[in-house]
């Protein structure tokens, strides 16, 4: 079945229509059916998929009330009526004109022009047609001009009858109108379906009412929230479906209401109600409903997935333990930085807690719900740095994962990437990193397309990057790109007011870890900690306290628990380990601990410069990192 079907009330019209369709290479079916028979034909066509029906006269009138698709009328022109009078122009008696109004309308004018005497009968019910035609006989009428039903009945009763046909122009006009309506209808159906799909697949419930308070739309999410079927409620008064609804109030006032929390069944719903205003007149109201319970559950799942991957920031500003004024200034500055989206460079010696600040800034920012990806640039071998940061596609290099791999920048999308020890990135990779930061897009190794990313960059270093720039070891343009906001984290030696507070925190932490009862610091131990020179900052203090808690045999940490031989061992000059041949002066340590302690001391004496320490030790930087990390 074609989209457009022409139903002709009589055969001649059908034949003319077929010729026109053939001449114009149109895809339209033509069927014959008059009045009630035509209605049956039309209903079957619509059932089979027809979208537009064309007909004329009384058949058109009956069909348009019987089907739910557009019906186009083949309209009768003055020329069509004139052709109907063609054979009776010289007739001197009275002529009957019988037919449906839309066929014989205008016949009086034509008859007047031709100086003909007519008697017009308007038909509107096919069952009454024979009786009405018979009445013309009593008026001495022998000639009838009419539509198909008038023509057929007059002929049966012995009248001389002539039919008002439709000319080629009228048929073609109706076909073109049907094509136009079909095109518009398809566009509207596409729009309607697009809107329906959008409405049904958004996470918010959506409901709308017209200016009389009747429900006009109710999407799938709204069905779930309210437990109602849209098919049963659309077209009903909104207050009959949802008691105490405020949508009718909005319809009166025209004032929108946003983010109103209400309880619906077992869920908390955030509701927005917005008036539809056209030409300063309220034409309806749209309400959206967001299931907060569901949103919270989705957020929980997302954060759970991020936590499994390790891409989540655990610490917040409240987790930073301090009472010193210098730290108060530092934290307030960091809080201001969290309100911005600009790159941050955190400067500080090893162990001051640079990542703690990076995580806190992330968690206080508008990216807190996104991933936090921490990268230790010194821990990744230079040969793997590019693939780790930017990812690669299948077959990019020997040993590459067959499915390719996302880079860390991709994984940080919509969140924060923390580039710790950024000064360790080799010069040859700094140019590509700069391009990523400038263009906000990455290209995986072996790929030819870019991937757009939305990432905030926080970097950290324990080196003097300005000096590295002057030495040609760090790109100046990259330095300015990452150093928009600068945060200096003070050394522990600069914040001695915090030492005891931190020590007590670590005591509590490790007492619980090692299942020790209440432990406190002796006065002597506290004084020692206050006077100690912390080269490793908070991290070193934490290590001292962990060892002391582990060794402590009473409920109080004494100075001997802190000042054991290991401290002296780590503070000796490295040459003493080899120049002193008296083994009884060397602490009794395992080879593993001896190696780790020696490496740590060399790194410390190199001010944390792993490249310099690696040259002295004769090993690469990644080996240093691995050995220091092993327990």
C-alpha positions as a printed Julia matrix, in Angstrom:
631×3 Matrix{Float64}:
   0.0    0.0     0.0
   1.35   3.41   -0.99
   1.42   6.36    1.39
  -1.21   8.23   -0.68
  -4.43   6.62   -1.95
  -7.01   8.31   -4.18
 -10.55   6.94   -3.73
 -12.73   7.91   -6.7
 -16.54   7.88   -6.32
 -16.95   6.86   -9.99
 -14.96   5.12  -12.72
 -14.35   8.1   -15.02
 -12.67  10.0   -12.18
 -10.55   6.94  -11.39
  -9.4    6.64  -15.02
  -8.52  10.33  -15.27
  -6.58  10.14  -12.0
  -4.6    7.11  -13.21
  -3.61   8.95  -16.4
  -2.41  11.96  -14.42
  -0.44   9.74  -12.01
   1.16   7.87  -14.92
   2.09  11.07  -16.77
   3.72  12.55  -13.67
   5.43   9.3   -12.58
   3.76   9.35   -9.18
   3.47   6.5    -6.68
  -0.2    6.73   -5.75
  -2.87   4.0    -5.67
  -6.31   4.67   -7.16
  -9.37   2.78   -5.93
 -13.13   3.17   -6.6
 -15.73   3.56   -3.87
 -18.72   5.88   -3.5
 -19.96   7.23   -0.15
 -20.29   4.41    2.46
 -18.5    1.98    0.15
 -15.72   4.51   -0.22
 -15.48   4.78    3.57
 -14.93   1.0     3.84
 -12.24   1.18    1.17
 -10.53   4.1     2.97
 -10.57   2.35    6.35
  -8.95  -0.74    4.87
  -6.29   1.39    3.16
  -5.44   3.16    6.42
  -5.22  -0.18    8.19
  -2.79  -1.33    5.5
  -0.56   1.72    5.97
  -1.96   4.55    3.87
  -1.11   7.94    5.39
  -3.11  10.3     3.14
  -6.5    9.77    1.45
  -7.74  11.8    -1.54
 -11.41  11.87   -2.52
 -14.22  14.23   -3.53
 -17.81  15.18   -2.9
 -19.9   13.28   -0.39
 -17.36  10.46   -0.33
 -14.7   12.92    0.87
 -17.12  14.28    3.51
 -17.86  10.82    4.9
 -14.26   9.55    4.77
 -12.73  12.49    6.69
 -15.01  11.72    9.64
 -14.23   8.01    9.57
 -10.39   7.79    9.51
  -7.61   9.31   11.63
  -5.28  10.29    8.76
  -5.42  13.51    6.69
  -8.04  13.46    3.88
  -7.57  15.81    0.92
 -10.52  17.0    -1.11
 -10.59  17.17   -4.9
 -12.26  20.52   -5.03
 -14.78  21.48   -7.7
 -13.86  24.55   -9.71
 -16.21  26.8   -11.72
 -14.8   25.16  -14.84
 -15.82  21.72  -13.55
 -19.41  22.95  -12.96
 -19.44  24.65  -16.35
 -18.44  21.36  -17.99
 -21.39  19.73  -16.19
 -23.78  22.2   -17.86
 -22.09  21.82  -21.25
 -24.78  19.53  -22.77
 -27.79  21.54  -21.51
 -26.75  25.06  -22.52
 -29.65  25.35  -24.98
 -32.19  23.58  -22.75
 -35.21  25.81  -22.1
 -36.91  23.92  -19.27
 -36.11  23.77  -15.56
 -32.97  21.78  -14.68
 -32.47  19.93  -11.43
 -29.09  20.2    -9.71
 -28.62  17.51   -7.04
 -25.49  16.71   -5.06
 -23.45  17.23   -1.94
 -22.82  20.88   -1.11
 -19.11  20.78   -1.91
 -19.91  19.6    -5.47
 -22.79  21.82   -6.54
 -21.64  24.96   -4.71
 -21.45  27.76   -7.31
 -23.94  26.18   -9.71
 -26.32  29.14   -9.28
 -23.7   31.54  -10.6
 -22.96  29.37  -13.62
 -26.68  28.92  -14.36
 -27.19  32.67  -14.16
 -24.39  33.31  -16.62
 -25.84  30.73  -19.02
 -29.38  32.02  -18.48
 -30.59  28.61  -17.27
 -33.46  27.9   -14.86
 -32.31  25.48  -12.1
 -33.77  23.84   -8.99
 -30.98  22.93   -6.5
 -31.23  20.07   -4.02
 -28.4   19.69   -1.49
 -27.84  16.08   -0.46
 -26.32  15.07    2.88
 -27.57  11.51    3.43
 -27.27   8.81    0.79
 -30.38   6.97    2.09
 -32.6    9.98    1.35
 -31.28  10.62   -2.16
 -33.87   8.54   -4.15
 -36.8   10.24   -2.43
 -35.36  13.73   -2.95
 -34.73  13.06   -6.65
 -38.31  11.78   -7.08
 -39.63  15.06   -5.7
 -38.14  16.84   -8.7
 -40.55  14.98  -10.99
 -43.49  16.69   -9.31
 -41.93  20.0   -10.26
 -41.81  19.05  -13.92
 -38.06  18.55  -14.02
 -36.72  15.99  -16.49
 -32.99  16.85  -16.58
 -30.64  16.37  -13.64
 -27.06  17.58  -13.21
 -25.23  16.41  -10.09
 -22.43  14.56   -8.36
 -22.02  10.8    -8.67
 -24.8    9.89   -6.22
 -27.23  12.4    -7.74
 -26.31  11.31  -11.26
 -26.73   7.57  -10.53
 -30.09   7.89   -8.78
 -31.48  10.25  -11.46
 -30.47   7.82  -14.17
 -32.21   4.94  -12.36
 -35.42   6.99  -12.2
 -35.34   7.73  -15.94
 -34.07  11.3   -15.84
 -31.67  12.67  -18.41
 -28.68  13.09  -16.11
 -25.23  14.61  -16.41
 -22.34  14.33  -13.91
 -20.15  17.14  -12.71
 -16.69  15.71  -13.24
 -13.32  16.88  -11.95
 -10.88  18.29  -14.44
  -7.22  17.43  -14.7
  -6.2   20.61  -12.87
  -8.38  19.87   -9.83
  -7.13  16.28   -9.56
  -3.48  17.36   -9.87
  -3.96  20.15   -7.3
  -5.37  17.64   -4.81
  -2.46  15.22   -5.43
   0.11  17.98   -4.91
  -1.63  19.08   -1.71
  -1.55  15.46   -0.47
   2.18  15.24   -1.24
   2.83  18.49    0.64
   0.86  17.27    3.66
   2.68  13.92    3.56
   6.07  15.64    3.54
   5.14  17.94    6.42
   3.6   15.01    8.28
   6.79  12.97    8.0
   8.88  15.91    9.21
   6.54  16.39   12.16
   6.52  12.67   12.92
  10.32  12.65   12.9
  10.4   15.63   15.26
   7.77  14.08   17.49
   9.59  10.75   17.6
  12.9   12.47   18.31
  11.35  14.41   21.18
   9.66  11.25   22.46
  12.93   9.32   22.46
  14.76  12.18   24.16
  12.04  12.5    26.78
  11.92   8.77   27.44
  15.68   8.35   27.76
  16.6   11.36   29.86
  17.1   10.62   33.55
  14.57  13.26   34.61
  10.84  12.67   34.73
   8.96  15.15   32.5
   5.29  16.1    32.58
   3.45  18.94   30.86
  -0.05  20.36   30.97
  -1.91  22.74   28.65
  -3.53  26.04   29.66
  -6.62  24.18   30.85
  -4.69  21.87   33.17
  -4.91  18.75   31.0
  -1.85  16.46   30.85
  -0.18  16.61   27.41
   3.01  14.62   28.01
   4.31  12.15   30.58
   7.62  10.43   29.86
   8.92   6.99   30.81
  10.94   8.24   33.8
   7.87  10.02   35.17
   5.96   6.74   34.82
   8.55   5.02   37.04
   8.61   7.79   39.62
   4.83   8.04   39.99
   3.92   4.45   39.1
   1.48   5.64   36.41
   0.9    4.67   32.77
   1.12   7.61   30.35
  -1.48   6.03   28.05
  -4.04   6.14   30.83
  -3.42   9.67   32.1
  -2.59  11.83   29.06
  -5.64  13.95   28.34
  -6.84  13.89   31.94
  -6.95  16.78   34.39
  -3.66  16.9    36.26
  -5.28  17.32   39.7
  -7.39  14.2    39.07
  -4.2   12.2    38.55
  -1.81  13.86   41.02
  -3.64  15.28   44.06
  -2.31  18.53   45.55
  -0.2   19.24   42.46
   1.3   22.73   42.31
   1.3   22.84   38.52
  -2.12  24.53   38.47
  -0.75  27.2    40.78
   2.09  27.87   38.33
  -0.52  28.03   35.57
  -2.16  30.91   37.43
   0.89  32.82   38.69
   3.36  32.2    35.87
   6.16  32.04   38.44
   8.66  29.19   38.14
   9.66  27.0    41.08
  13.09  25.35   41.07
  14.66  22.53   43.07
  11.75  21.89   45.41
  12.3   18.66   47.35
   9.3   16.36   47.82
   8.76  12.78   48.93
   7.15  10.45   46.41
   6.76   6.87   47.64
  10.16   5.87   49.02
  12.2    8.39   47.05
  13.16  12.01   47.45
  12.44  13.98   44.3
  13.84  17.36   43.2
  11.1   19.12   41.22
  11.22  22.08   38.82
   8.02  23.7    37.52
   8.31  26.12   34.6
   5.45  28.03   32.92
   5.17  27.92   29.11
   4.72  31.55   28.07
   3.9   32.48   24.47
   3.26  36.12   23.52
   3.05  37.03   27.22
   0.3   34.46   27.77
   0.62  31.32   29.9
  -0.07  28.39   27.59
   0.89  25.57   29.95
   3.4   24.25   32.49
   6.31  21.81   32.27
   7.53  19.98   35.37
  10.71  17.94   35.69
  11.34  15.38   38.43
  14.79  14.11   39.39
  15.04  11.1    41.66
  17.7   12.24   44.13
  17.86   8.75   45.62
  18.76   7.31   42.22
  21.28  10.07   41.51
  22.99   9.39   44.83
  23.12   5.69   44.04
  24.6    6.38   40.59
  27.18   8.68   42.16
  28.01   6.0    44.7
  28.59   3.45   41.94
  30.75   5.87   39.95
  32.88   6.68   42.97
  33.11   2.97   43.77
  34.4    2.25   40.26
  36.89   5.12   40.49
  38.04   3.84   43.87
  38.61   0.34   42.44
  40.85   1.86   39.77
  42.6    4.03   42.35
  41.49   7.23   40.64
  40.0    8.92   43.66
  41.3   11.56   46.03
  41.03  10.45   49.66
  42.18  13.56   51.46
  40.53  16.92   52.1
  41.76  20.12   53.73
  40.22  18.97   57.03
  42.65  16.02   57.01
  45.68  18.32   57.18
  46.97  18.41   60.76
  48.46  21.72   61.82
  48.23  24.67   64.18
  51.05  26.84   62.85
  50.31  30.18   61.25
  52.46  29.42   58.2
  50.36  26.34   57.42
  47.16  28.28   57.96
  48.27  30.76   55.29
  49.28  27.91   52.97
  45.92  26.1    53.34
  43.87  29.25   52.81
  45.81  29.94   49.65
  45.22  26.36   48.45
  41.48  26.72   49.14
  41.39  29.79   46.89
  43.18  27.79   44.2
  40.49  25.1    44.41
  37.9   27.65   43.21
  39.82  28.13   39.98
  40.43  25.7    37.13
  43.92  27.0    36.33
  47.04  24.79   36.56
  48.72  24.66   39.97
  52.4   24.06   40.7
  53.05  22.79   44.23
  56.6   23.39   45.41
  58.13  21.76   48.46
  60.81  19.45   49.72
  60.38  15.69   49.79
  57.89  14.54   52.42
  56.07  17.83   53.03
  52.74  16.44   51.74
  52.44  17.85   48.24
  50.02  15.13   47.12
  47.93  15.71   50.24
  47.45  19.29   49.06
  46.78  18.19   45.46
  44.03  15.83   46.59
  42.54  18.47   48.9
  42.43  21.04   46.08
  40.71  18.48   43.82
  38.13  17.55   46.46
  37.29  21.2    47.12
  36.91  22.0    43.41
  33.96  21.59   41.05
  35.77  18.51   39.68
  35.49  16.62   42.97
  33.11  14.04   41.47
  35.55  13.31   38.66
  38.67  11.13   38.75
  41.91  12.08   40.46
  44.82  10.47   38.63
  48.19  10.7    40.36
  51.34  10.15   38.29
  54.82   9.92   39.77
  56.87  11.05   36.79
  60.11   9.8    38.38
  58.74   6.29   38.91
  57.92   5.66   35.24
  60.87   4.64   33.06
  61.44   7.19   30.26
  60.76   4.52   27.61
  57.25   3.98   28.99
  56.4    7.54   29.97
  54.81   8.53   26.64
  52.59   5.45   26.39
  51.53   5.74   30.04
  50.57   9.4    29.77
  49.0    9.4    26.31
  48.04   5.76   25.64
  48.48   3.7    22.47
  46.49   1.79   19.87
  46.71  -1.87   18.92
  50.03  -2.75   17.31
  51.63   0.6    18.16
  54.83  -1.16   19.26
  56.17  -4.57   20.19
  54.51  -5.84   23.35
  51.58  -3.42   23.11
  48.25  -4.66   24.44
  46.18  -6.07   21.58
  43.25  -3.85   22.57
  45.36  -0.73   22.96
  45.39   1.29   26.17
  43.96   4.54   27.47
  46.53   7.06   28.64
  46.42   8.61   32.09
  45.27  11.93   30.62
  42.25  10.17   29.1
  41.49   8.47   32.41
  41.56  11.88   34.12
  38.87  13.32   31.81
  36.48  15.62   33.71
  38.79  15.42   36.72
  42.34  16.24   37.8
  45.71  14.79   36.85
  48.51  15.18   39.41
  51.98  15.17   37.87
  54.28  14.57   40.84
  58.0   15.19   40.38
  57.32  16.86   37.04
  60.91  18.03   36.9
  61.93  14.41   36.19
  60.14  14.3    32.81
  62.84  13.97   30.1
  63.21  17.01   27.88
  62.18  15.09   24.73
  58.69  14.42   26.15
  58.12  17.89   27.56
  57.12  19.32   24.14
  54.33  16.78   23.74
  53.12  17.38   27.28
  53.01  21.12   26.57
  50.92  20.54   23.44
  48.43  18.4    25.4
  48.07  21.14   28.02
  47.61  23.84   25.37
  45.3   22.01   22.95
  43.39  19.98   25.58
  43.56  16.93   23.36
  45.76  13.84   23.13
  46.73  11.47   20.36
  47.53   7.89   21.3
  50.78   6.41   20.06
  50.18   4.85   16.63
  46.86   6.65   16.13
  45.9    9.34   13.61
  43.01  10.98   15.47
  42.88  13.24   18.47
  40.85  12.71   21.65
  39.5   15.8    23.38
  40.05  15.91   27.14
  38.84  18.13   29.96
  41.51  17.87   32.65
  42.86  20.16   35.33
  46.61  19.81   35.86
  48.27  20.01   39.26
  52.03  19.53   39.23
  54.52  19.14   42.05
  58.28  19.33   42.36
  60.99  19.36   44.98
  63.4   20.99   42.53
  64.09  24.53   41.46
  62.39  24.47   38.06
  63.56  28.01   37.28
  67.15  26.81   37.67
  66.43  23.81   35.44
  65.04  26.19   32.82
  68.22  28.27   32.99
  70.26  25.07   32.62
  68.25  24.01   29.58
  66.85  20.93   31.34
  63.24  22.11   31.5
  61.27  23.91   28.83
  60.54  27.52   29.69
  57.16  27.5    27.88
  56.09  24.38   29.81
  57.22  26.01   33.06
  54.95  29.01   32.44
  52.08  26.75   31.4
  52.08  24.71   34.64
  53.02  27.63   36.92
  49.87  29.76   36.67
  49.16  29.29   40.38
  52.07  28.5    42.71
  51.73  26.92   46.14
  54.74  26.58   48.42
  54.31  23.93   51.12
  56.61  24.73   54.06
  59.13  22.25   55.42
  58.5   20.7    58.82
  61.48  22.63   60.18
  59.56  25.84   59.31
  56.44  24.75   61.17
  57.75  23.36   64.43
  54.5   24.27   66.18
  52.96  21.33   64.31
  55.54  18.66   65.27
  53.98  17.41   68.51
  50.46  17.6    67.04
  51.6   15.47   64.11
  53.53  13.09   66.33
  50.46  12.46   68.5
  48.4   11.82   65.39
  50.89   9.24   64.12
  51.16   7.63   67.57
  47.4    7.08   67.6
  47.49   5.79   64.03
  50.26   3.23   64.55
  49.2    2.21   68.04
  45.97   1.06   66.45
  47.83  -0.61   63.58
  50.14  -2.56   65.91
  47.41  -3.23   68.49
  49.19  -1.23   71.21
  47.36   0.31   74.14
  47.42   4.02   74.89
  50.87   5.43   74.16
  52.14   8.95   74.82
  55.38  10.87   74.36
  57.75  11.4    77.24
  58.94  14.95   77.78
  62.46  14.03   76.7
  61.21  12.36   73.52
  59.04  15.37   72.73
  61.95  17.76   73.22
  64.1   15.61   70.96
  61.46  15.69   68.23
  61.18  19.46   68.55
  64.94  19.91   68.14
  65.44  17.28   65.42
  66.48  18.42   61.9
  63.87  16.85   59.56
  65.42  16.41   56.14
  62.55  14.11   55.17
  59.9   16.41   56.63
  56.51  14.96   57.71
  57.28  11.65   56.04
  60.43  11.28   58.13
  58.56  12.19   61.33
  55.95   9.58   60.5
  58.66   6.96   60.02
  60.29   7.85   63.33
  56.97   7.54   65.17
  56.04   4.26   63.5
  59.38   2.75   64.51
  59.04   4.13   68.04
  55.52   2.74   68.47
  56.67  -0.61   67.14
  59.66  -0.74   69.53
  57.95   0.8    72.56
  57.53  -1.73   75.38
  55.54   0.53   77.74
  52.74   3.02   77.4
  55.17   5.88   76.87
  57.66   6.55   74.07
  61.05   7.35   75.5
  63.95   9.03   73.8
  65.68   5.64   73.38
  62.73   4.46   71.26
  63.39   7.34   68.91
  67.2    7.69   69.03
  68.39   4.2    68.17
  71.5    3.27   66.2
  69.59   3.38   62.92
  69.26   7.18   63.12
  73.01   7.57   63.47
  73.52   5.11   60.66
  71.38   7.11   58.25
  73.08  10.38   59.17
  76.67   9.2    58.59
  78.55  10.27   55.53
  78.33   7.6    52.81
  82.1    7.08   52.71
  82.07   5.92   56.34
  80.27   2.73   55.27
  83.33   1.61   53.37
  86.24   3.35   55.11
  85.33   1.92   58.52
  86.67  -1.66   58.63
  85.45  -2.31   62.15
  82.33  -4.39   61.64
  81.35  -4.01   65.29
  80.68  -0.3    64.6
  78.23  -1.1    61.8
  74.6   -1.56   62.92
  73.31  -5.1    62.71
  70.92  -4.84   59.74
  69.79  -7.2    57.01
  71.43  -6.73   53.61
  68.06  -5.52   52.26
  67.69  -2.86   54.98
  71.35  -1.89   54.62
  70.9   -1.39   50.85
  67.67   0.57   51.28
  69.2    2.77   53.95
  72.28   3.46   51.87
  70.21   4.36   48.76
  67.98   6.62   50.85
  70.99   8.41   52.28
  72.52   8.99   48.82
  69.21  10.35   47.49
  68.98  12.64   50.51
  72.51  13.93   49.99
  71.58  14.61   46.32
  68.62  16.73   47.53
  66.18  14.25   46.08
  67.71  14.37   42.57
  67.22  10.77   41.41
  69.21  11.28   38.22
  72.27  12.4    40.18
  71.82   9.61   42.74
  71.46   7.03   39.96
  74.82   8.08   38.48
  76.54   7.7    41.88
  74.9    4.32   42.54
  75.32   2.99   38.99
  71.63   2.09   38.61
  68.68   3.74   36.84
  66.07   5.95   38.48
  63.24   3.41   38.3
  65.41   0.87   40.2
  65.99   3.47   42.92
  62.26   4.08   43.23
  61.43   0.37   43.33
  64.0   -0.42   46.01
  62.87   2.48   48.18
  59.25   1.37   47.88
  59.84  -2.27   48.86
  58.94  -3.24   52.43
